[in-house]
Short mmCIF file of C-alpha atoms and ligand atoms in Angstrom, two decimals:
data_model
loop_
_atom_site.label_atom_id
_atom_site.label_comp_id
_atom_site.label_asym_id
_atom_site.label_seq_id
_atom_site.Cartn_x
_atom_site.Cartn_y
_atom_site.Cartn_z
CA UNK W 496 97.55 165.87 95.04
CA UNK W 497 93.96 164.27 95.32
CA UNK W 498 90.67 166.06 95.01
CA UNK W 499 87.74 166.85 92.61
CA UNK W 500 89.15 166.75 88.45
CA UNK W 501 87.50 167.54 85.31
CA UNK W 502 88.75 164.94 83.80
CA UNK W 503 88.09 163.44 80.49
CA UNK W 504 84.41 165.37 80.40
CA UNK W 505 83.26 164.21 84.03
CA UNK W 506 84.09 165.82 87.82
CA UNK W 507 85.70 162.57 89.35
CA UNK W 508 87.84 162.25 92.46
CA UNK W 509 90.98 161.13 91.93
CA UNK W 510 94.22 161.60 92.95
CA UNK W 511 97.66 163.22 90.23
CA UNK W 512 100.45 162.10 90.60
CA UNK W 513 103.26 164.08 89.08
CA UNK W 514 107.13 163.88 87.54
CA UNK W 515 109.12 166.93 86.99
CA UNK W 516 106.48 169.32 84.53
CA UNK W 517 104.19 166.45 83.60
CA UNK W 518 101.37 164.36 84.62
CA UNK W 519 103.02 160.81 85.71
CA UNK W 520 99.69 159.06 86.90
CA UNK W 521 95.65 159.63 87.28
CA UNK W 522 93.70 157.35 89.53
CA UNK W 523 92.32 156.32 92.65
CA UNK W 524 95.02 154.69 93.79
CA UNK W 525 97.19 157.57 93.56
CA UNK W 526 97.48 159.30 97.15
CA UNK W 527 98.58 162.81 98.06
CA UNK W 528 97.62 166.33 99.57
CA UNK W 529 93.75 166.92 99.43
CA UNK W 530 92.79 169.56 97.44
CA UNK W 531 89.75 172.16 98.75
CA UNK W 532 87.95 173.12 95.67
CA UNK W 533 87.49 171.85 91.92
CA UNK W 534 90.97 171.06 89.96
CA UNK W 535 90.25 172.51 86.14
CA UNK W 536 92.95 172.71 83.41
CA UNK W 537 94.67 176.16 83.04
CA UNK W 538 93.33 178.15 80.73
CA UNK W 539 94.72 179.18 77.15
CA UNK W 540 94.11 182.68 75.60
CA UNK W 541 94.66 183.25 72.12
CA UNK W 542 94.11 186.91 72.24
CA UNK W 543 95.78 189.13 73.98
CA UNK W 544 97.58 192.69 73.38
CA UNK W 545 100.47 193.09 75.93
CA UNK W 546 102.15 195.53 74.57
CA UNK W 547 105.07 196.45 76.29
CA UNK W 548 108.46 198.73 74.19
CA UNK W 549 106.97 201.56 73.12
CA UNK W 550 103.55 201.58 75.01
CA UNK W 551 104.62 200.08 78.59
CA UNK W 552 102.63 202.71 79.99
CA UNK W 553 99.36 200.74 79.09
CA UNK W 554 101.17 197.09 80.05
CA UNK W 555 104.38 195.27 79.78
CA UNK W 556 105.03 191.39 78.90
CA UNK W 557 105.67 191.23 82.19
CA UNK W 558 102.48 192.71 84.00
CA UNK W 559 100.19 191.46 81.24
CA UNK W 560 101.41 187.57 82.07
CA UNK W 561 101.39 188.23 85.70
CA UNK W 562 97.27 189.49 85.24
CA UNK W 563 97.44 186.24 83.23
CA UNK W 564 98.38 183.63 85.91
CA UNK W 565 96.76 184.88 88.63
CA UNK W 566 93.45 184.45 86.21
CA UNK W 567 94.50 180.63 86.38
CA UNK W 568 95.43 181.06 82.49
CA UNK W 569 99.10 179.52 81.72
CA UNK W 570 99.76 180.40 78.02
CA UNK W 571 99.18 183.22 76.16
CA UNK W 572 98.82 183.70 72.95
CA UNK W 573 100.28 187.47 71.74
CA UNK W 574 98.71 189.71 69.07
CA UNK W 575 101.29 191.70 66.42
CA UNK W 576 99.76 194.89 66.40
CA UNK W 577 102.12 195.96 69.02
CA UNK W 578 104.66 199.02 68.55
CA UNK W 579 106.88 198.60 66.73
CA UNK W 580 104.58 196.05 64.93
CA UNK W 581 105.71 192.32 64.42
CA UNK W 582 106.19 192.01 60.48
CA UNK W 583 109.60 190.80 60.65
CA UNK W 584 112.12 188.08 62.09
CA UNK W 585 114.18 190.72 63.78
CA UNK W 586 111.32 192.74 65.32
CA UNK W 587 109.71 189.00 66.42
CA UNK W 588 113.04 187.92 68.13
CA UNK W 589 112.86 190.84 70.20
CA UNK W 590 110.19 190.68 71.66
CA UNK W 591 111.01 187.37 72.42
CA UNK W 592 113.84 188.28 73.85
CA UNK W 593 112.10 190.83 75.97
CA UNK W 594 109.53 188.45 76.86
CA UNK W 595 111.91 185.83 78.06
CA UNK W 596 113.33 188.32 80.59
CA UNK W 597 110.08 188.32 82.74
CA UNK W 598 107.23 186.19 82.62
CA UNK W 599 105.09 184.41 84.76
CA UNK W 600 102.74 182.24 82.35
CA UNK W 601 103.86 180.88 78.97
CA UNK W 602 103.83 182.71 76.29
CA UNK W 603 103.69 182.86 72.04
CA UNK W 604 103.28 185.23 69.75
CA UNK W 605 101.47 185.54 66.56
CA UNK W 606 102.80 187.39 63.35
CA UNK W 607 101.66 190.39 61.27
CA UNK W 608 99.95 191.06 57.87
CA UNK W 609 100.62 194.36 56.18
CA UNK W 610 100.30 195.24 52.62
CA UNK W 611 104.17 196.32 52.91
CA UNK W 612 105.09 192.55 54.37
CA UNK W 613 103.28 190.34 51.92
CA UNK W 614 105.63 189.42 49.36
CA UNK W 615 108.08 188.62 51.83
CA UNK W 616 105.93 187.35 55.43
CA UNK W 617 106.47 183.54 54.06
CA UNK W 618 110.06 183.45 54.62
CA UNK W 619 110.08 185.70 57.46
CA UNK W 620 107.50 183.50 59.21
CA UNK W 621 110.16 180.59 58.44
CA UNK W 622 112.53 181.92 59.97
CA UNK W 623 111.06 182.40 63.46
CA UNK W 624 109.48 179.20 63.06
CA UNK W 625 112.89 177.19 63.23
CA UNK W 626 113.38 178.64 67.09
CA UNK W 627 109.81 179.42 67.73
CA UNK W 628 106.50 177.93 67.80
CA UNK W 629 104.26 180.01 65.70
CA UNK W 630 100.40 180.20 66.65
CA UNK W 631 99.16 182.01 63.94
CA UNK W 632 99.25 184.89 61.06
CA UNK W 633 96.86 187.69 62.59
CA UNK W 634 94.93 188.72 63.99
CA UNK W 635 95.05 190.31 60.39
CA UNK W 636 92.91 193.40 60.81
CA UNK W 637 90.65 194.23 57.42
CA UNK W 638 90.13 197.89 58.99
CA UNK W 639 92.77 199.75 61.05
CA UNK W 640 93.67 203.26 61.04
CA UNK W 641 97.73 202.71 61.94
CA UNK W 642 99.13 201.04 59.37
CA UNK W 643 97.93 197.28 59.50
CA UNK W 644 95.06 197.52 57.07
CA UNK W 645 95.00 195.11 54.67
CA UNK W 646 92.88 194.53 51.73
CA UNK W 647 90.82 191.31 51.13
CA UNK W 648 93.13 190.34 48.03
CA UNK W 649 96.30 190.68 50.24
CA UNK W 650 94.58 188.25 52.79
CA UNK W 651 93.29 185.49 50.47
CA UNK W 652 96.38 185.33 48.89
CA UNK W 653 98.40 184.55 52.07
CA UNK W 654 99.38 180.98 52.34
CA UNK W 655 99.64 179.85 56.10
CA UNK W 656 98.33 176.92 57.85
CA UNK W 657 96.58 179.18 60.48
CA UNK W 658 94.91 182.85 59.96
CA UNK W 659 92.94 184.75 62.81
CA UNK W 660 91.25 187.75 60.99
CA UNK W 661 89.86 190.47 62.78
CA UNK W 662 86.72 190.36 60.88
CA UNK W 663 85.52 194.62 60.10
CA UNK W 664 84.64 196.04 56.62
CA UNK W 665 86.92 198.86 56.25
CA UNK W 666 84.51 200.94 54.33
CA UNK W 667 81.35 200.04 56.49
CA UNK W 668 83.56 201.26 59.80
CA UNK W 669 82.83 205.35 59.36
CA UNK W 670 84.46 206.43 62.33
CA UNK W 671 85.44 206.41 65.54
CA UNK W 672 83.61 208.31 68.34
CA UNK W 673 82.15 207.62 71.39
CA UNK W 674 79.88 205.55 71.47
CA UNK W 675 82.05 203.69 68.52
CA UNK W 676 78.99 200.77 67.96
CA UNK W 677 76.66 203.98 65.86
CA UNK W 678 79.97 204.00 63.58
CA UNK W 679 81.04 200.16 63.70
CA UNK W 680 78.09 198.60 62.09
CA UNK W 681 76.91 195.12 62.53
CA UNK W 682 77.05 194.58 58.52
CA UNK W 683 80.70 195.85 58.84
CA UNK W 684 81.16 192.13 60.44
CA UNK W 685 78.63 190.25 58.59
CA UNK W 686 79.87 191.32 55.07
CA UNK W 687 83.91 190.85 56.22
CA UNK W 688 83.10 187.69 57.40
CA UNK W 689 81.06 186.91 54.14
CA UNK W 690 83.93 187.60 52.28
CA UNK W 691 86.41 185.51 54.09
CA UNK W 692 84.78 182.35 53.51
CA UNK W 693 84.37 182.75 49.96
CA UNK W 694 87.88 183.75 50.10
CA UNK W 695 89.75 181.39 52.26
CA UNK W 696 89.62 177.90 52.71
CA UNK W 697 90.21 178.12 56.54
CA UNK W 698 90.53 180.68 58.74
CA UNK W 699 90.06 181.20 62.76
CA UNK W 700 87.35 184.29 62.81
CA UNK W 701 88.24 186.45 66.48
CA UNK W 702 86.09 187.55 68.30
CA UNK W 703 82.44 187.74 66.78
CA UNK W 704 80.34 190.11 68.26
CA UNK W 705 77.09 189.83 66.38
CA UNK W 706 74.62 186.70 65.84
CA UNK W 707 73.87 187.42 61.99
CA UNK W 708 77.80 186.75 61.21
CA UNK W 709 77.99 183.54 63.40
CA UNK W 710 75.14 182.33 61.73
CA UNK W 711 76.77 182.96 58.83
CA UNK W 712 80.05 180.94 59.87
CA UNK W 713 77.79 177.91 61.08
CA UNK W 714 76.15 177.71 58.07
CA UNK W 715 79.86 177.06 56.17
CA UNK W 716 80.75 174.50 54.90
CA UNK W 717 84.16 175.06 55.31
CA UNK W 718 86.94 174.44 57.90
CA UNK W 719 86.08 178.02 60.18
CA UNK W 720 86.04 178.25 64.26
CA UNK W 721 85.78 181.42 66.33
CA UNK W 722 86.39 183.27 69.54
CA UNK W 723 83.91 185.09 71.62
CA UNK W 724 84.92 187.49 74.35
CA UNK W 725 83.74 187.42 78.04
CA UNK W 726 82.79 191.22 76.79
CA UNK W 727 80.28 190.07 73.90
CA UNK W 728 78.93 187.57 75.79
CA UNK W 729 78.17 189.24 78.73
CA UNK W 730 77.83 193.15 77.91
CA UNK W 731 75.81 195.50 75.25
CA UNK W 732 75.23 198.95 74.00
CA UNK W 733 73.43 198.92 77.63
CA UNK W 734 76.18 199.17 79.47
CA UNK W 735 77.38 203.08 77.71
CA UNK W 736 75.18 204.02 80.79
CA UNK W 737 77.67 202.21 83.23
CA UNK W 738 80.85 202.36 81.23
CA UNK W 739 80.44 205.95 79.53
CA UNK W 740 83.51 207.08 77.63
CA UNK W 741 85.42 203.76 78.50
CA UNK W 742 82.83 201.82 76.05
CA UNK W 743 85.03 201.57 72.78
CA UNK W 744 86.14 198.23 72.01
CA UNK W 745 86.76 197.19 68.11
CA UNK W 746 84.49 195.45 67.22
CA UNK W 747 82.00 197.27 69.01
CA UNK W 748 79.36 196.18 72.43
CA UNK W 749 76.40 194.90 70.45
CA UNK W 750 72.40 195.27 71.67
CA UNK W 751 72.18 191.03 72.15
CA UNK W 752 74.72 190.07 73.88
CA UNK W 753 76.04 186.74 73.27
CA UNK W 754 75.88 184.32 75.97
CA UNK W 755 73.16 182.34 74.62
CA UNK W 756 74.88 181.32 71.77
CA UNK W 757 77.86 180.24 73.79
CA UNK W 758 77.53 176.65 72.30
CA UNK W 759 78.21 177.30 68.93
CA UNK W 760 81.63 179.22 69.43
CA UNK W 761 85.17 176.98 69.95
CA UNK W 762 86.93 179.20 71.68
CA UNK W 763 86.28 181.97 74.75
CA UNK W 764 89.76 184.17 74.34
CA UNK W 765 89.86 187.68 75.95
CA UNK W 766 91.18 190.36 73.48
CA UNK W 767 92.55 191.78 76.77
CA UNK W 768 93.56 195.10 75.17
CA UNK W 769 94.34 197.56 77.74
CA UNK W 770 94.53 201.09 77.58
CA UNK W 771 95.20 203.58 80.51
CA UNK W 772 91.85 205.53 82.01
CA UNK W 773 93.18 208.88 80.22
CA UNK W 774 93.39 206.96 76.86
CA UNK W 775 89.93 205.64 76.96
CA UNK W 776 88.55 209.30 77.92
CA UNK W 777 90.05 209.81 74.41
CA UNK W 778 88.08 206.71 73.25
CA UNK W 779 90.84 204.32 72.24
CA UNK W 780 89.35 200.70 72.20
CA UNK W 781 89.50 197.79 74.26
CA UNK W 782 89.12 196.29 77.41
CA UNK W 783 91.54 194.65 79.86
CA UNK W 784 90.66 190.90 80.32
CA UNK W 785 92.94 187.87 80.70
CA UNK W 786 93.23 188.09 84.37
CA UNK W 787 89.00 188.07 84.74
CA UNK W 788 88.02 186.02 82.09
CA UNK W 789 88.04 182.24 83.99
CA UNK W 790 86.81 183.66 87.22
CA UNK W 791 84.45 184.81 85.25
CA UNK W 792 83.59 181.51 83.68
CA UNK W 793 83.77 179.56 87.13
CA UNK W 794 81.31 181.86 88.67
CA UNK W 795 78.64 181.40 85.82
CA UNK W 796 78.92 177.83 86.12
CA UNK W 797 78.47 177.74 90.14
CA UNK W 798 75.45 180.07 89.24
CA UNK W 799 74.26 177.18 86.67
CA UNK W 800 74.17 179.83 83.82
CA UNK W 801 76.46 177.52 82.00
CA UNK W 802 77.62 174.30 81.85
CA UNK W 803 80.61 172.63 82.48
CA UNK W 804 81.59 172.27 78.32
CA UNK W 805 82.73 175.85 78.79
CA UNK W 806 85.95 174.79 80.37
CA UNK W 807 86.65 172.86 76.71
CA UNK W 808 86.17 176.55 74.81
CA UNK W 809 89.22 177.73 77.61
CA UNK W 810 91.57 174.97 77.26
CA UNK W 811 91.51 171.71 75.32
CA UNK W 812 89.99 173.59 71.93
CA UNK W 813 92.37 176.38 71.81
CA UNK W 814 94.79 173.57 72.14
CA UNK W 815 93.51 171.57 69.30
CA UNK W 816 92.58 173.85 67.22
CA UNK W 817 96.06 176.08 67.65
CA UNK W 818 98.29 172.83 68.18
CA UNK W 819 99.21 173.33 71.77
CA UNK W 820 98.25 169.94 72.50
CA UNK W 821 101.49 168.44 70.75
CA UNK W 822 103.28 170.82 73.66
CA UNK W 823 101.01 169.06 76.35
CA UNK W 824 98.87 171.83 77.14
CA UNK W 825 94.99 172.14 77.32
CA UNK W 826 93.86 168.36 79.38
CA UNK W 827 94.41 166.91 82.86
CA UNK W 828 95.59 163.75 81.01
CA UNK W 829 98.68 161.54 81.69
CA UNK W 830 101.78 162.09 79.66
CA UNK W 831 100.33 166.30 79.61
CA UNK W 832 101.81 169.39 80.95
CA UNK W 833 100.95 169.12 84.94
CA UNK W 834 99.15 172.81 84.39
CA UNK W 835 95.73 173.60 86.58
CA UNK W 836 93.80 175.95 87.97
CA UNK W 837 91.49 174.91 91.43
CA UNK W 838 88.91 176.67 91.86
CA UNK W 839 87.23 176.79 95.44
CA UNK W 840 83.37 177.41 94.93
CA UNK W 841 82.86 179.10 97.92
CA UNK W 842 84.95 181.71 97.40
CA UNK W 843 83.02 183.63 94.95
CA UNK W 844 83.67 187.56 95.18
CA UNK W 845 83.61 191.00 93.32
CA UNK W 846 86.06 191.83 90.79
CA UNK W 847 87.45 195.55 91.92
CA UNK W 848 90.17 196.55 89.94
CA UNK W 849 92.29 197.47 92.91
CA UNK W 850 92.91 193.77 92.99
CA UNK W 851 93.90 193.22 89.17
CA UNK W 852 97.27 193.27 88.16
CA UNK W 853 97.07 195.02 84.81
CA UNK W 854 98.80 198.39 84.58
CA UNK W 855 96.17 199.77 83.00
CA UNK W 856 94.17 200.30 85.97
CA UNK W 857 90.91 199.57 85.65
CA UNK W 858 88.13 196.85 84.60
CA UNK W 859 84.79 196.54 82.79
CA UNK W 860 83.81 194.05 85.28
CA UNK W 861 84.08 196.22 88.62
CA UNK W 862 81.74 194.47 90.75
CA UNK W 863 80.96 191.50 88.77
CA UNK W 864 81.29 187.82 90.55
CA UNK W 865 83.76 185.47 90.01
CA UNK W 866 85.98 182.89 91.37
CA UNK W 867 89.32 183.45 91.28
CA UNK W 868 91.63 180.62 91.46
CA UNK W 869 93.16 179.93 94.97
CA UNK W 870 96.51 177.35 93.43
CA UNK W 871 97.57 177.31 89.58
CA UNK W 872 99.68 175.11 88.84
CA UNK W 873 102.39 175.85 85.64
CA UNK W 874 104.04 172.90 84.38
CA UNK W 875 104.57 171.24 87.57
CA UNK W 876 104.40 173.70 90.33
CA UNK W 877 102.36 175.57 92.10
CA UNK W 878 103.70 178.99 91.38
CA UNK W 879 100.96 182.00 92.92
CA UNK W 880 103.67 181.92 95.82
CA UNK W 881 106.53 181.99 93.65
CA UNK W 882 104.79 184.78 92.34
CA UNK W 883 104.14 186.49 95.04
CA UNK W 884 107.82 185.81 95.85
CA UNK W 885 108.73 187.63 92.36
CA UNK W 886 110.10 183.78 91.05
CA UNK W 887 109.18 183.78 87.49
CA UNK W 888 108.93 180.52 85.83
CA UNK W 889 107.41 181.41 82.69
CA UNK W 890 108.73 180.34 79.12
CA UNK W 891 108.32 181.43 75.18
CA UNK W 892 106.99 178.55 73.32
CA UNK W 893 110.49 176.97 71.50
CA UNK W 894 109.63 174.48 69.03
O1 LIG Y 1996 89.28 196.84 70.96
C1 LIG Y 1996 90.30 196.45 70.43
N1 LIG Y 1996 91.53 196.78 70.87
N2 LIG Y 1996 90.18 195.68 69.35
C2 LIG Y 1996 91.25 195.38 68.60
O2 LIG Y 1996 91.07 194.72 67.62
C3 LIG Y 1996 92.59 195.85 68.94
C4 LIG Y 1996 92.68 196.14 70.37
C5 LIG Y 1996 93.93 196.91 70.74
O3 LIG Y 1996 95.01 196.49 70.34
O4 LIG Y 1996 93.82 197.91 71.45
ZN1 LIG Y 1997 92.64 191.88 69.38
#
């Protein structure tokens, strides 16, 4: 293939050449078919809920990873606070093993905290980790009402080379009503944040939704990084009016939202956390995601509301940062994973959720632009046809 690359920081036009999954050869010399649009890397998201066993009526590993490709992202990073729960070898093998029956991007899964877990989550995480490649313990929530609250003490005395905390003050988080942001505080962040960098010496922070606490993890000394959401960048209490009893999302829609601090964050990542339209009536948080997110992206840049260094907080920082790079994800770059997502600029549109493929039905975004990607490419093919076909060429990440 030849056409326009991000490559190495700079849009350059060049042709790939490629052998079996990877990246052979980069350069002008290399000849091929041309490419309409802009050839990006696929995207990475380290936060996403796909539930699946008991709650398939919200989404499965399957429909969750087929939202995921067809939103140009090509690994996935899972969250443990499915049901059952991850917070053991034989409940993380499987849903590996379920996962391996049907997926369409690749896929890992992180493992879960509980005060019940601690003494023995070391040598359970072990034991996965001699089949598996293991992002991450968390996201460890410090406030949850079904069993996955843990206390600071449990947290800081967890030793792990990576930690994503879902950073909420249990005792500043009074309840859980609609609107939930009256009842989820700001300080409920700022102060669990606070405490995890006196009390860890490196942790990932998820999705910050307020600027007092990312000023506060700036001004650290220490080795931190953290997510922001597509949804706390680009929406606020504001949108209750448009969104009305589907507004809940842990933590909550703030009054700034964050997009002009987009700089300072490492990582964009999703939290696509579906729930089906009756369960949001009820006020269950979180918002669908993966399959919006870089169309999202690719439209604001287009727009020039950001700059091209966004791509970075999709795909090589998540890499770095979570080790995927070792695997060959996250960079158009020989010897890598031959894994993009082109993105033709004039084909901007309107999200409607009649074309998402979540199961859950519905978006936050209904009517927002974006550019949805028109070939993505998973380690060596172009699969949205396979896809379409029902091939599935997706894989678990095996160390
Ligand atoms: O809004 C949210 N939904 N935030 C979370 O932290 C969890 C997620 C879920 O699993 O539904
Ligand atoms: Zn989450």
């Amino acid at each position: 293939m030849y056409g326009k690359i991000l490559y190495r920081g700079r849009i350059v036009e060049v042709g790939i050449e490629i052998e079996g999954e990877r990246i052979k050869k980069i350069g002008k010399s290399v000849k091929g078919r041309k490419v309409r649009g802009l050839i990006l890397p696929a995207a990475i998201d380290v936060h996403v809920h796909f539930r699946d066993l008991r709650e398939k009526h919200k989404e499965t590993i399957e429909s969750g990873s087929l939202s995921a490709i067809h939103g140009g992202v090509c690994l996935v990073v899972d969250q443990p606070n499915c049901n059952p729960a991850i917070t053991d070898s034989e409940v993380y093998e499987e849903r590996m093993r379920r996962a391996k029956k049907k997926l369409y991007c690749d896929y890992a899964l992180n493992f879960a905290l509980t005060e019940k877990n601690r003494e023995k989550i070391e040598e359970e995480v072990k034991k996965v980790s001699k089949k598996y490649f293991v992002p991450a313990i968390g996201e460890v929530f410090l406030q949850h009402s079904q069993g996955l609250q843990v206390s600071y003490n449990t947290l800081f005395s967890l030793k792990a080379d990576m930690i994503t905390v879902h950073a909420e003050d249990a005792e500043l988080v009074k309840c859980n009503s609609i609107p939930n942001f009256d009842c989820r505080p700001e300080e409920a962040e700022v102060k669990a944040v606070e405490m995890c960098i006196k009390g860890l010496k490196k942790c990932h922070f998820c999705h910050i939704s307020t600027v007092k606490a990312l000023d506060v993890i700036c001004k650290a000394k220490k080795d931190f990084t953290k997510e922001v959401t597509p949804h706390h960048m680009l929406l606020s209490v504001k949108d209750y009016e448009r969104l009305g009893s589907f507004v809940n999302v842990n933590p909550p829609l703030r009054s700034e939202p964050l997009l002009k601090y987009l700089d300072f964050f490492e990582i964009i990542a999703s939290d696509h956390a579906p729930h089906t339209p009756e369960e949001k009536k009820e006020g269950l948080p979180g918002f669908p995601g993966v399959e919006t997110m870089y169309p999202i992206i690719v439209s604001l840049i287009k727009e020039g509301v950001i700059g091209l260094k966004a791509i970075d907080k999709l795909t090589s920082n998540p890499a770095r940062i979570f080790g995927f790079d070792k695997f060959g994800y996250g960079e158009i770059e020989e010897g890598m994973l031959a894994n993009f997502a082109v993105f033709d600029f004039s084909k901007e549109c309107r999200i409607s959720s009649r074309n998402l493929h979540s199961l859950c039905g519905w978006t936050p975004y209904e009517g927002y632009k974006a550019i949805f990607p028109s070939e993505v490419w998973l380690r060596g093919e172009n699969v949205l046809p396979d896809v379409k076909a029902g091939r599935v060429l997706g894989r678990v990440l095996e160390i």
